[in-house]
Amino acid sequence: MKKLLLLLIVCSCAQLNKGPELSETSKEFPAWIYSPYDDCVEAELLCASGEGKTSTEAEAQARINLASIFEVKVQSELTVSTTSQQSFPWQGQVREEVQKTLREQVEQVLETVQIKKRFKKDMISYALASLDRQKASELLGSRLSKLDNEVNILWAQKQRTNIRRMIKLILERDKLNEKYSIVSGASRVPKVKYEDVLQWRLTRPRNEPLALRVGQAPDWMTEKIKELLTEAGFKLVTTPSQKTLTVQVDSIKEFLNVEGFEKYTFTLNMTSIENGEKNKTISASETVTGRTQADALLKVKFYFTDYIENHLSDLHLD
């Protein structure tokens, strides 16, 4: 009786300590090396395996293989979708910006990847990486909601000077939605589509006269403003017009007790005028240091460029 009881205990322990399922091609390797989902519940996890000379290399390769599922490639949607009437000279720049933002979003998701299994044989290490679908869905879903909100606000304003921003956000949203559908199993339907913006743009006036009056401003700022106004459908004129936009950049030299450097505060003022009356005014200031005034001004280029792109519509030129 004691021998029978001992035998039952040994058998039970053997069942509890049963190793990973073996693949059909080898009796020595766990199945997940060749078929990751043999050790993952696909409805809950995304999985990928990797190998390397060391455990660290194997884990890194497994993460890379898993990351390939989220490979970020922004195709030429703008080129394909536009016509001769819908020319966007800035489409290449927008694609680059969207691709950079998408990479950052995907990297944030991939930070949650876990190493689920490890195996080593014949001086070769193997690893199984997993990504929790629910966690990834929450991260991507949060960004999608933010993008939807931004697009809906801009769409409600119906400002031509917002076209670039809307298209950029919609393109990012569409590509991110593809990643979201991979982890969640379903995509989200947008309220505003890329085609909606293109069709609306065709209904807006083309070559509408606008007088641009630049008092004092760096060349790169003037060119950026001209670019945004032209792509929005305005024809810049030097003669009096029903609509006018004035631009002025003032600089104040601040006190700085550091040899070889100067400190300046730059202030941008832009005012829209319609039929001789002021409509809206926007203003922004930034303080920086540089070896010269010109050097300091270059340091605020990104700040003011970004401000103009995001606030030109506040002038209500439409």
PDB file of C-alpha atoms in Angstrom:
ATOM      1  CA  MET A   1       0.000   0.000   0.000  1.00  0.00           C
ATOM      2  CA  LYS A   2       2.863   2.403   0.884  1.00  0.00           C
ATOM      3  CA  LYS A   3       4.619   1.530  -2.393  1.00  0.00           C
ATOM      4  CA  LEU A   4       1.408   2.250  -4.354  1.00  0.00           C
ATOM      5  CA  LEU A   5       0.955   5.600  -2.587  1.00  0.00           C
ATOM      6  CA  LEU A   6       4.583   6.556  -3.276  1.00  0.00           C
ATOM      7  CA  LEU A   7       4.151   5.669  -6.955  1.00  0.00           C
ATOM      8  CA  LEU A   8       1.045   7.861  -7.206  1.00  0.00           C
ATOM      9  CA  ILE A   9       2.893  10.823  -5.645  1.00  0.00           C
ATOM     10  CA  VAL A  10       5.843  10.453  -8.046  1.00  0.00           C
ATOM     11  CA  CYS A  11       3.488  10.288 -11.032  1.00  0.00           C
ATOM     12  CA  SER A  12       1.598  13.371  -9.849  1.00  0.00           C
ATOM     13  CA  CYS A  13       4.811  15.356  -9.435  1.00  0.00           C
ATOM     14  CA  ALA A  14       5.927  14.347 -12.902  1.00  0.00           C
ATOM     15  CA  GLN A  15       2.682  15.707 -14.339  1.00  0.00           C
ATOM     16  CA  LEU A  16       3.020  18.992 -12.426  1.00  0.00           C
ATOM     17  CA  ASN A  17       6.623  19.470 -13.576  1.00  0.00           C
ATOM     18  CA  LYS A  18       5.899  18.694 -17.212  1.00  0.00           C
ATOM     19  CA  GLY A  19       8.097  20.796 -19.511  1.00  0.00           C
ATOM     20  CA  PRO A  20       6.984  22.859 -22.501  1.00  0.00           C
ATOM     21  CA  GLU A  21       5.333  21.161 -25.396  1.00  0.00           C
ATOM     22  CA  LEU A  22       7.859  19.897 -27.946  1.00  0.00           C
ATOM     23  CA  SER A  23       7.721  20.840 -31.620  1.00  0.00           C
ATOM     24  CA  GLU A  24       7.159  18.293 -34.348  1.00  0.00           C
ATOM     25  CA  THR A  25      10.565  18.995 -35.897  1.00  0.00           C
ATOM     26  CA  SER A  26      12.591  18.470 -32.760  1.00  0.00           C
ATOM     27  CA  LYS A  27      12.131  16.663 -29.485  1.00  0.00           C
ATOM     28  CA  GLU A  28      14.629  18.929 -27.786  1.00  0.00           C
ATOM     29  CA  PHE A  29      13.265  22.400 -28.414  1.00  0.00           C
ATOM     30  CA  PRO A  30      10.084  23.985 -26.973  1.00  0.00           C
ATOM     31  CA  ALA A  31       7.379  24.567 -29.556  1.00  0.00           C
ATOM     32  CA  TRP A  32       7.183  28.343 -29.005  1.00  0.00           C
ATOM     33  CA  ILE A  33      10.572  28.826 -30.682  1.00  0.00           C
ATOM     34  CA  TYR A  34       8.979  28.011 -34.027  1.00  0.00           C
ATOM     35  CA  SER A  35       5.346  28.698 -33.155  1.00  0.00           C
ATOM     36  CA  PRO A  36       5.078  31.485 -30.542  1.00  0.00           C
ATOM     37  CA  TYR A  37       1.333  31.108 -30.052  1.00  0.00           C
ATOM     38  CA  ASP A  38       1.782  27.558 -28.802  1.00  0.00           C
ATOM     39  CA  ASP A  39       2.635  29.285 -25.524  1.00  0.00           C
ATOM     40  CA  CYS A  40       0.502  32.448 -25.858  1.00  0.00           C
ATOM     41  CA  VAL A  41      -3.226  33.058 -25.758  1.00  0.00           C
ATOM     42  CA  GLU A  42      -3.595  34.959 -29.027  1.00  0.00           C
ATOM     43  CA  ALA A  43      -6.781  36.711 -27.899  1.00  0.00           C
ATOM     44  CA  GLU A  44      -4.854  38.273 -25.004  1.00  0.00           C
ATOM     45  CA  LEU A  45      -1.278  38.598 -26.253  1.00  0.00           C
ATOM     46  CA  LEU A  46       0.818  39.395 -29.297  1.00  0.00           C
ATOM     47  CA  CYS A  47       3.930  37.200 -29.297  1.00  0.00           C
ATOM     48  CA  ALA A  48       7.170  36.705 -31.200  1.00  0.00           C
ATOM     49  CA  SER A  49      10.322  34.673 -30.604  1.00  0.00           C
ATOM     50  CA  GLY A  50      13.970  35.492 -31.204  1.00  0.00           C
ATOM     51  CA  GLU A  51      17.407  33.905 -30.919  1.00  0.00           C
ATOM     52  CA  GLY A  52      20.978  35.018 -30.319  1.00  0.00           C
ATOM     53  CA  LYS A  53      24.358  34.023 -28.986  1.00  0.00           C
ATOM     54  CA  THR A  54      23.412  35.378 -25.570  1.00  0.00           C
ATOM     55  CA  SER A  55      20.201  35.712 -23.612  1.00  0.00           C
ATOM     56  CA  THR A  56      20.371  39.482 -24.053  1.00  0.00           C
ATOM     57  CA  GLU A  57      20.664  39.168 -27.834  1.00  0.00           C
ATOM     58  CA  ALA A  58      17.799  36.684 -27.973  1.00  0.00           C
ATOM     59  CA  GLU A  59      15.520  38.949 -25.957  1.00  0.00           C
ATOM     60  CA  ALA A  60      16.436  41.961 -28.100  1.00  0.00           C
ATOM     61  CA  GLN A  61      15.699  40.012 -31.298  1.00  0.00           C
ATOM     62  CA  ALA A  62      12.371  38.808 -29.918  1.00  0.00           C
ATOM     63  CA  ARG A  63      11.409  42.421 -29.194  1.00  0.00           C
ATOM     64  CA  ILE A  64      12.494  43.468 -32.691  1.00  0.00           C
ATOM     65  CA  ASN A  65      10.410  40.688 -34.257  1.00  0.00           C
ATOM     66  CA  LEU A  66       7.413  41.738 -32.197  1.00  0.00           C
ATOM     67  CA  ALA A  67       7.957  45.385 -33.100  1.00  0.00           C
ATOM     68  CA  SER A  68       7.872  44.524 -36.820  1.00  0.00           C
ATOM     69  CA  ILE A  69       4.119  43.999 -36.419  1.00  0.00           C
ATOM     70  CA  PHE A  70       3.894  47.747 -35.794  1.00  0.00           C
ATOM     71  CA  GLU A  71       6.289  48.741 -38.546  1.00  0.00           C
ATOM     72  CA  VAL A  72       5.660  52.391 -39.294  1.00  0.00           C
ATOM     73  CA  LYS A  73       5.377  53.144 -43.011  1.00  0.00           C
ATOM     74  CA  VAL A  74       3.473  56.211 -44.101  1.00  0.00           C
ATOM     75  CA  GLN A  75       2.771  55.646 -47.791  1.00  0.00           C
ATOM     76  CA  SER A  76       2.120  58.369 -50.330  1.00  0.00           C
ATOM     77  CA  GLU A  77      -1.584  58.786 -49.512  1.00  0.00           C
ATOM     78  CA  LEU A  78      -1.345  62.506 -50.179  1.00  0.00           C
ATOM     79  CA  THR A  79       0.120  61.993 -53.652  1.00  0.00           C
ATOM     80  CA  VAL A  80      -2.408  59.314 -54.553  1.00  0.00           C
ATOM     81  CA  SER A  81      -5.449  61.173 -53.234  1.00  0.00           C
ATOM     82  CA  THR A  82      -4.759  64.653 -54.559  1.00  0.00           C
ATOM     83  CA  THR A  83      -5.504  66.007 -58.032  1.00  0.00           C
ATOM     84  CA  SER A  84      -4.193  68.938 -60.038  1.00  0.00           C
ATOM     85  CA  GLN A  85      -6.742  71.086 -58.192  1.00  0.00           C
ATOM     86  CA  GLN A  86      -5.579  69.746 -54.841  1.00  0.00           C
ATOM     87  CA  SER A  87      -1.849  70.396 -54.891  1.00  0.00           C
ATOM     88  CA  PHE A  88      -0.063  70.176 -51.532  1.00  0.00           C
ATOM     89  CA  PRO A  89       3.608  71.173 -51.967  1.00  0.00           C
ATOM     90  CA  TRP A  90       4.187  70.415 -48.282  1.00  0.00           C
ATOM     91  CA  GLN A  91       2.922  66.814 -48.404  1.00  0.00           C
ATOM     92  CA  GLY A  92       6.418  65.319 -48.126  1.00  0.00           C
ATOM     93  CA  GLN A  93       7.116  67.325 -44.972  1.00  0.00           C
ATOM     94  CA  VAL A  94       3.784  66.272 -43.460  1.00  0.00           C
ATOM     95  CA  ARG A  95       4.520  62.585 -44.102  1.00  0.00           C
ATOM     96  CA  GLU A  96       7.896  62.920 -42.363  1.00  0.00           C
ATOM     97  CA  GLU A  97       6.325  64.626 -39.354  1.00  0.00           C
ATOM     98  CA  VAL A  98       3.569  61.998 -39.126  1.00  0.00           C
ATOM     99  CA  GLN A  99       6.054  59.144 -39.407  1.00  0.00           C
ATOM    100  CA  LYS A 100       8.166  60.610 -36.587  1.00  0.00           C
ATOM    101  CA  THR A 101       5.110  61.003 -34.331  1.00  0.00           C
ATOM    102  CA  LEU A 102       3.914  57.472 -35.084  1.00  0.00           C
ATOM    103  CA  ARG A 103       7.307  56.016 -34.203  1.00  0.00           C
ATOM    104  CA  GLU A 104       7.142  57.747 -30.837  1.00  0.00           C
ATOM    105  CA  GLN A 105       3.657  56.343 -30.190  1.00  0.00           C
ATOM    106  CA  VAL A 106       4.691  52.817 -31.182  1.00  0.00           C
ATOM    107  CA  GLU A 107       7.834  52.995 -29.041  1.00  0.00           C
ATOM    108  CA  GLN A 108       5.679  53.918 -26.055  1.00  0.00           C
ATOM    109  CA  VAL A 109       3.552  50.811 -26.644  1.00  0.00           C
ATOM    110  CA  LEU A 110       6.595  48.573 -27.106  1.00  0.00           C
ATOM    111  CA  GLU A 111       7.938  49.639 -23.708  1.00  0.00           C
ATOM    112  CA  THR A 112       5.267  47.360 -22.209  1.00  0.00           C
ATOM    113  CA  VAL A 113       6.671  44.242 -23.946  1.00  0.00           C
ATOM    114  CA  GLN A 114       7.548  41.400 -21.531  1.00  0.00           C
ATOM    115  CA  ILE A 115       9.857  38.402 -21.955  1.00  0.00           C
ATOM    116  CA  LYS A 116       7.613  35.431 -21.328  1.00  0.00           C
ATOM    117  CA  LYS A 117       9.953  32.465 -21.882  1.00  0.00           C
ATOM    118  CA  ARG A 118      13.669  31.743 -22.217  1.00  0.00           C
ATOM    119  CA  PHE A 119      15.535  28.681 -23.498  1.00  0.00           C
ATOM    120  CA  LYS A 120      19.183  27.832 -24.199  1.00  0.00           C
ATOM    121  CA  LYS A 121      20.788  24.901 -25.995  1.00  0.00           C
ATOM    122  CA  ASP A 122      24.004  24.288 -27.899  1.00  0.00           C
ATOM    123  CA  MET A 123      25.321  27.779 -27.049  1.00  0.00           C
ATOM    124  CA  ILE A 124      22.257  29.432 -28.616  1.00  0.00           C
ATOM    125  CA  SER A 125      19.718  31.365 -26.530  1.00  0.00           C
ATOM    126  CA  TYR A 126      16.020  31.803 -27.346  1.00  0.00           C
ATOM    127  CA  ALA A 127      13.395  34.162 -25.958  1.00  0.00           C
ATOM    128  CA  LEU A 128       9.641  34.620 -26.287  1.00  0.00           C
ATOM    129  CA  ALA A 129       8.376  38.223 -26.117  1.00  0.00           C
ATOM    130  CA  SER A 130       4.746  39.120 -25.428  1.00  0.00           C
ATOM    131  CA  LEU A 131       2.631  42.276 -25.577  1.00  0.00           C
ATOM    132  CA  ASP A 132      -0.586  42.592 -23.603  1.00  0.00           C
ATOM    133  CA  ARG A 133      -3.333  43.526 -26.069  1.00  0.00           C
ATOM    134  CA  GLN A 134      -5.434  45.360 -23.488  1.00  0.00           C
ATOM    135  CA  LYS A 135      -2.572  47.586 -22.308  1.00  0.00           C
ATOM    136  CA  ALA A 136      -1.570  48.383 -25.884  1.00  0.00           C
ATOM    137  CA  SER A 137      -5.192  49.119 -26.806  1.00  0.00           C
ATOM    138  CA  GLU A 138      -5.520  51.553 -23.917  1.00  0.00           C
ATOM    139  CA  LEU A 139      -2.355  53.437 -24.901  1.00  0.00           C
ATOM    140  CA  LEU A 140      -3.240  53.683 -28.590  1.00  0.00           C
ATOM    141  CA  GLY A 141      -6.913  54.321 -27.862  1.00  0.00           C
ATOM    142  CA  SER A 142      -6.044  57.288 -25.653  1.00  0.00           C
ATOM    143  CA  ARG A 143      -4.017  58.892 -28.433  1.00  0.00           C
ATOM    144  CA  LEU A 144      -6.791  58.193 -30.962  1.00  0.00           C
ATOM    145  CA  SER A 145      -9.328  59.952 -28.760  1.00  0.00           C
ATOM    146  CA  LYS A 146      -7.056  62.991 -28.483  1.00  0.00           C
ATOM    147  CA  LEU A 147      -6.546  63.116 -32.256  1.00  0.00           C
ATOM    148  CA  ASP A 148     -10.278  62.787 -32.899  1.00  0.00           C
ATOM    149  CA  ASN A 149     -10.961  65.674 -30.529  1.00  0.00           C
ATOM    150  CA  GLU A 150      -8.367  67.927 -32.196  1.00  0.00           C
ATOM    151  CA  VAL A 151      -9.621  67.139 -35.706  1.00  0.00           C
ATOM    152  CA  ASN A 152     -13.258  67.712 -34.734  1.00  0.00           C
ATOM    153  CA  ILE A 153     -12.441  71.118 -33.244  1.00  0.00           C
ATOM    154  CA  LEU A 154     -10.539  72.230 -36.351  1.00  0.00           C
ATOM    155  CA  TRP A 155     -13.256  70.862 -38.642  1.00  0.00           C
ATOM    156  CA  ALA A 156     -15.915  72.839 -36.777  1.00  0.00           C
ATOM    157  CA  GLN A 157     -13.918  76.064 -37.280  1.00  0.00           C
ATOM    158  CA  LYS A 158     -13.823  75.595 -41.082  1.00  0.00           C
ATOM    159  CA  GLN A 159     -10.690  77.714 -41.526  1.00  0.00           C
ATOM    160  CA  ARG A 160      -8.622  77.216 -44.691  1.00  0.00           C
ATOM    161  CA  THR A 161      -5.473  78.050 -42.757  1.00  0.00           C
ATOM    162  CA  ASN A 162      -6.079  74.849 -40.750  1.00  0.00           C
ATOM    163  CA  ILE A 163      -5.944  72.528 -43.772  1.00  0.00           C
ATOM    164  CA  ARG A 164      -2.338  71.434 -43.237  1.00  0.00           C
ATOM    165  CA  ARG A 165      -2.958  70.752 -39.541  1.00  0.00           C
ATOM    166  CA  MET A 166      -6.142  68.799 -40.247  1.00  0.00           C
ATOM    167  CA  ILE A 167      -4.540  66.637 -42.912  1.00  0.00           C
ATOM    168  CA  LYS A 168      -1.536  65.954 -40.692  1.00  0.00           C
ATOM    169  CA  LEU A 169      -3.749  64.915 -37.765  1.00  0.00           C
ATOM    170  CA  ILE A 170      -6.052  62.804 -39.945  1.00  0.00           C
ATOM    171  CA  LEU A 171      -3.135  61.008 -41.590  1.00  0.00           C
ATOM    172  CA  GLU A 172      -1.596  60.271 -38.182  1.00  0.00           C
ATOM    173  CA  ARG A 173      -4.977  59.114 -36.899  1.00  0.00           C
ATOM    174  CA  ASP A 174      -5.545  56.761 -39.845  1.00  0.00           C
ATOM    175  CA  LYS A 175      -2.151  55.091 -39.504  1.00  0.00           C
ATOM    176  CA  LEU A 176      -2.460  54.847 -35.720  1.00  0.00           C
ATOM    177  CA  ASN A 177      -5.907  53.327 -36.139  1.00  0.00           C
ATOM    178  CA  GLU A 178      -4.317  50.520 -38.169  1.00  0.00           C
ATOM    179  CA  LYS A 179      -2.028  49.719 -35.235  1.00  0.00           C
ATOM    180  CA  TYR A 180      -4.961  49.948 -32.850  1.00  0.00           C
ATOM    181  CA  SER A 181      -6.949  47.413 -34.878  1.00  0.00           C
ATOM    182  CA  ILE A 182      -4.023  44.960 -34.671  1.00  0.00           C
ATOM    183  CA  VAL A 183      -4.080  44.874 -30.876  1.00  0.00           C
ATOM    184  CA  SER A 184      -7.789  45.425 -30.230  1.00  0.00           C
ATOM    185  CA  GLY A 185      -9.243  43.427 -33.110  1.00  0.00           C
ATOM    186  CA  ALA A 186     -11.398  46.345 -34.350  1.00  0.00           C
ATOM    187  CA  SER A 187     -10.776  49.834 -35.715  1.00  0.00           C
ATOM    188  CA  ARG A 188     -12.484  53.095 -34.790  1.00  0.00           C
ATOM    189  CA  VAL A 189     -14.584  54.916 -37.380  1.00  0.00           C
ATOM    190  CA  PRO A 190     -13.552  58.589 -37.727  1.00  0.00           C
ATOM    191  CA  LYS A 191     -16.058  61.428 -37.770  1.00  0.00           C
ATOM    192  CA  VAL A 192     -13.975  63.451 -40.229  1.00  0.00           C
ATOM    193  CA  LYS A 193     -12.184  61.723 -43.093  1.00  0.00           C
ATOM    194  CA  TYR A 194      -9.359  62.788 -45.348  1.00  0.00           C
ATOM    195  CA  GLU A 195     -11.730  62.921 -48.327  1.00  0.00           C
ATOM    196  CA  ASP A 196     -14.047  65.263 -46.416  1.00  0.00           C
ATOM    197  CA  VAL A 197     -11.278  67.839 -46.076  1.00  0.00           C
ATOM    198  CA  LEU A 198     -10.340  67.581 -49.756  1.00  0.00           C
ATOM    199  CA  GLN A 199     -13.942  68.046 -50.882  1.00  0.00           C
ATOM    200  CA  TRP A 200     -14.469  70.996 -48.534  1.00  0.00           C
ATOM    201  CA  ARG A 201     -11.272  72.644 -49.788  1.00  0.00           C
ATOM    202  CA  LEU A 202     -12.642  72.590 -53.342  1.00  0.00           C
ATOM    203  CA  THR A 203     -15.667  74.606 -52.223  1.00  0.00           C
ATOM    204  CA  ARG A 204     -13.569  77.441 -50.804  1.00  0.00           C
ATOM    205  CA  PRO A 205     -12.508  80.522 -52.828  1.00  0.00           C
ATOM    206  CA  ARG A 206      -9.294  80.171 -54.799  1.00  0.00           C
ATOM    207  CA  ASN A 207      -6.825  83.019 -55.339  1.00  0.00           C
ATOM    208  CA  GLU A 208      -8.706  85.332 -52.976  1.00  0.00           C
ATOM    209  CA  PRO A 209      -6.763  88.637 -52.774  1.00  0.00           C
ATOM    210  CA  LEU A 210      -4.992  89.330 -49.476  1.00  0.00           C
ATOM    211  CA  ALA A 211      -2.629  92.217 -48.811  1.00  0.00           C
ATOM    212  CA  LEU A 212       0.357  91.173 -46.689  1.00  0.00           C
ATOM    213  CA  ARG A 213       2.051  94.034 -44.856  1.00  0.00           C
ATOM    214  CA  VAL A 214       5.341  93.080 -43.186  1.00  0.00           C
ATOM    215  CA  GLY A 215       6.949  95.767 -41.059  1.00  0.00           C
ATOM    216  CA  GLN A 216       9.971  94.111 -39.468  1.00  0.00           C
ATOM    217  CA  ALA A 217      10.408  90.337 -39.515  1.00  0.00           C
ATOM    218  CA  PRO A 218      13.125  87.819 -40.454  1.00  0.00           C
ATOM    219  CA  ASP A 219      12.987  86.431 -43.997  1.00  0.00           C
ATOM    220  CA  TRP A 220      12.320  82.855 -42.846  1.00  0.00           C
ATOM    221  CA  MET A 221       9.208  84.023 -40.957  1.00  0.00           C
ATOM    222  CA  THR A 222       7.881  86.032 -43.886  1.00  0.00           C
ATOM    223  CA  GLU A 223       8.376  83.072 -46.219  1.00  0.00           C
ATOM    224  CA  LYS A 224       6.575  80.718 -43.813  1.00  0.00           C
ATOM    225  CA  ILE A 225       3.580  83.069 -43.578  1.00  0.00           C
ATOM    226  CA  LYS A 226       3.446  83.449 -47.378  1.00  0.00           C
ATOM    227  CA  GLU A 227       3.601  79.670 -47.772  1.00  0.00           C
ATOM    228  CA  LEU A 228       0.721  79.053 -45.360  1.00  0.00           C
ATOM    229  CA  LEU A 229      -1.462  81.770 -46.852  1.00  0.00           C
ATOM    230  CA  THR A 230      -0.863  80.655 -50.436  1.00  0.00           C
ATOM    231  CA  GLU A 231      -1.645  77.009 -49.743  1.00  0.00           C
ATOM    232  CA  ALA A 232      -4.826  78.122 -47.960  1.00  0.00           C
ATOM    233  CA  GLY A 233      -6.039  79.709 -51.193  1.00  0.00           C
ATOM    234  CA  PHE A 234      -5.067  83.369 -50.840  1.00  0.00           C
ATOM    235  CA  LYS A 235      -3.416  85.417 -53.582  1.00  0.00           C
ATOM    236  CA  LEU A 236      -0.932  87.793 -51.978  1.00  0.00           C
ATOM    237  CA  VAL A 237      -1.093  91.288 -53.409  1.00  0.00           C
ATOM    238  CA  THR A 238       0.732  94.563 -52.790  1.00  0.00           C
ATOM    239  CA  THR A 239      -2.240  96.792 -53.614  1.00  0.00           C
ATOM    240  CA  PRO A 240      -5.065  97.651 -51.159  1.00  0.00           C
ATOM    241  CA  SER A 241      -7.433  94.727 -50.621  1.00  0.00           C
ATOM    242  CA  GLN A 242     -10.599  93.886 -48.726  1.00  0.00           C
ATOM    243  CA  LYS A 243      -8.505  91.656 -46.476  1.00  0.00           C
ATOM    244  CA  THR A 244      -5.124  92.613 -45.037  1.00  0.00           C
ATOM    245  CA  LEU A 245      -2.660  90.892 -42.718  1.00  0.00           C
ATOM    246  CA  THR A 246       0.025  92.861 -40.888  1.00  0.00           C
ATOM    247  CA  VAL A 247       3.138  91.274 -39.382  1.00  0.00           C
ATOM    248  CA  GLN A 248       5.597  92.892 -36.980  1.00  0.00           C
ATOM    249  CA  VAL A 249       8.449  91.462 -34.899  1.00  0.00           C
ATOM    250  CA  ASP A 250       9.917  93.669 -32.176  1.00  0.00           C
ATOM    251  CA  SER A 251      13.071  92.929 -30.197  1.00  0.00           C
ATOM    252  CA  ILE A 252      14.202  94.196 -26.807  1.00  0.00           C
ATOM    253  CA  LYS A 253      17.766  93.734 -25.574  1.00  0.00           C
ATOM    254  CA  GLU A 254      17.666  92.501 -21.991  1.00  0.00           C
ATOM    255  CA  PHE A 255      20.342  92.822 -19.325  1.00  0.00           C
ATOM    256  CA  LEU A 256      22.795  89.907 -19.266  1.00  0.00           C
ATOM    257  CA  ASN A 257      26.062  90.052 -17.339  1.00  0.00           C
ATOM    258  CA  VAL A 258      27.799  87.296 -19.326  1.00  0.00           C
ATOM    259  CA  GLU A 259      30.702  88.204 -21.588  1.00  0.00           C
ATOM    260  CA  GLY A 260      30.275  87.173 -25.213  1.00  0.00           C
ATOM    261  CA  PHE A 261      26.506  86.662 -25.019  1.00  0.00           C
ATOM    262  CA  GLU A 262      23.447  88.859 -25.490  1.00  0.00           C
ATOM    263  CA  LYS A 263      19.875  88.373 -24.332  1.00  0.00           C
ATOM    264  CA  TYR A 264      16.819  89.374 -26.361  1.00  0.00           C
ATOM    265  CA  THR A 265      13.053  89.203 -26.075  1.00  0.00           C
ATOM    266  CA  PHE A 266      11.332  88.844 -29.445  1.00  0.00           C
ATOM    267  CA  THR A 267       7.624  89.615 -29.787  1.00  0.00           C
ATOM    268  CA  LEU A 268       5.514  88.715 -32.820  1.00  0.00           C
ATOM    269  CA  ASN A 269       2.291  90.602 -33.529  1.00  0.00           C
ATOM    270  CA  MET A 270      -0.069  89.639 -36.357  1.00  0.00           C
ATOM    271  CA  THR A 271      -3.310  91.476 -37.086  1.00  0.00           C
ATOM    272  CA  SER A 272      -6.045  90.725 -39.607  1.00  0.00           C
ATOM    273  CA  ILE A 273      -7.918  93.682 -41.091  1.00  0.00           C
ATOM    274  CA  GLU A 274     -11.132  93.494 -43.094  1.00  0.00           C
ATOM    275  CA  ASN A 275     -12.626  96.479 -44.916  1.00  0.00           C
ATOM    276  CA  GLY A 276     -10.281  98.780 -43.056  1.00  0.00           C
ATOM    277  CA  GLU A 277     -11.237  97.571 -39.579  1.00  0.00           C
ATOM    278  CA  LYS A 278      -9.182  95.409 -37.243  1.00  0.00           C
ATOM    279  CA  ASN A 279     -10.545  91.907 -36.991  1.00  0.00           C
ATOM    280  CA  LYS A 280      -8.251  89.793 -34.778  1.00  0.00           C
ATOM    281  CA  THR A 281      -4.748  90.090 -33.293  1.00  0.00           C
ATOM    282  CA  ILE A 282      -2.448  87.328 -32.092  1.00  0.00           C
ATOM    283  CA  SER A 283       0.813  87.791 -30.226  1.00  0.00           C
ATOM    284  CA  ALA A 284       3.667  85.627 -28.944  1.00  0.00           C
ATOM    285  CA  SER A 285       6.958  86.374 -27.155  1.00  0.00           C
ATOM    286  CA  GLU A 286      10.123  84.411 -26.459  1.00  0.00           C
ATOM    287  CA  THR A 287      13.334  85.328 -24.608  1.00  0.00           C
ATOM    288  CA  VAL A 288      16.656  83.746 -25.625  1.00  0.00           C
ATOM    289  CA  THR A 289      20.393  84.315 -25.444  1.00  0.00           C
ATOM    290  CA  GLY A 290      22.933  84.239 -28.251  1.00  0.00           C
ATOM    291  CA  ARG A 291      26.274  85.621 -29.266  1.00  0.00           C
ATOM    292  CA  THR A 292      24.533  88.205 -31.449  1.00  0.00           C
ATOM    293  CA  GLN A 293      20.976  89.353 -32.139  1.00  0.00           C
ATOM    294  CA  ALA A 294      20.953  87.346 -35.360  1.00  0.00           C
ATOM    295  CA  ASP A 295      22.129  84.242 -33.507  1.00  0.00           C
ATOM    296  CA  ALA A 296      19.424  84.701 -30.857  1.00  0.00           C
ATOM    297  CA  LEU A 297      16.764  85.162 -33.542  1.00  0.00           C
ATOM    298  CA  LEU A 298      17.669  81.860 -35.179  1.00  0.00           C
ATOM    299  CA  LYS A 299      17.140  80.115 -31.846  1.00  0.00           C
ATOM    300  CA  VAL A 300      13.470  81.169 -31.792  1.00  0.00           C
ATOM    301  CA  LYS A 301      12.824  80.022 -35.376  1.00  0.00           C
ATOM    302  CA  PHE A 302      11.202  76.723 -34.382  1.00  0.00           C
ATOM    303  CA  TYR A 303       9.111  78.362 -31.654  1.00  0.00           C
ATOM    304  CA  PHE A 304       7.657  81.059 -33.897  1.00  0.00           C
ATOM    305  CA  THR A 305       7.221  78.745 -36.897  1.00  0.00           C
ATOM    306  CA  ASP A 306       5.247  76.316 -34.776  1.00  0.00           C
ATOM    307  CA  TYR A 307       3.214  79.162 -33.258  1.00  0.00           C
ATOM    308  CA  ILE A 308       2.299  80.566 -36.665  1.00  0.00           C
ATOM    309  CA  GLU A 309       1.279  77.162 -38.029  1.00  0.00           C
ATOM    310  CA  ASN A 310      -0.948  76.506 -35.032  1.00  0.00           C
ATOM    311  CA  HIS A 311      -2.447  79.969 -34.542  1.00  0.00           C
ATOM    312  CA  LEU A 312      -2.783  81.540 -37.982  1.00  0.00           C
ATOM    313  CA  SER A 313      -6.405  80.381 -38.052  1.00  0.00           C
ATOM    314  CA  ASP A 314      -7.064  82.482 -34.909  1.00  0.00           C
ATOM    315  CA  LEU A 315      -6.924  85.549 -37.169  1.00  0.00           C
ATOM    316  CA  HIS A 316     -10.195  84.462 -38.813  1.00  0.00           C
ATOM    317  CA  LEU A 317      -9.091  85.263 -42.346  1.00  0.00           C
ATOM    318  CA  ASP A 318     -11.962  83.156 -43.751  1.00  0.00           C
TER     319      ASP A 318
END
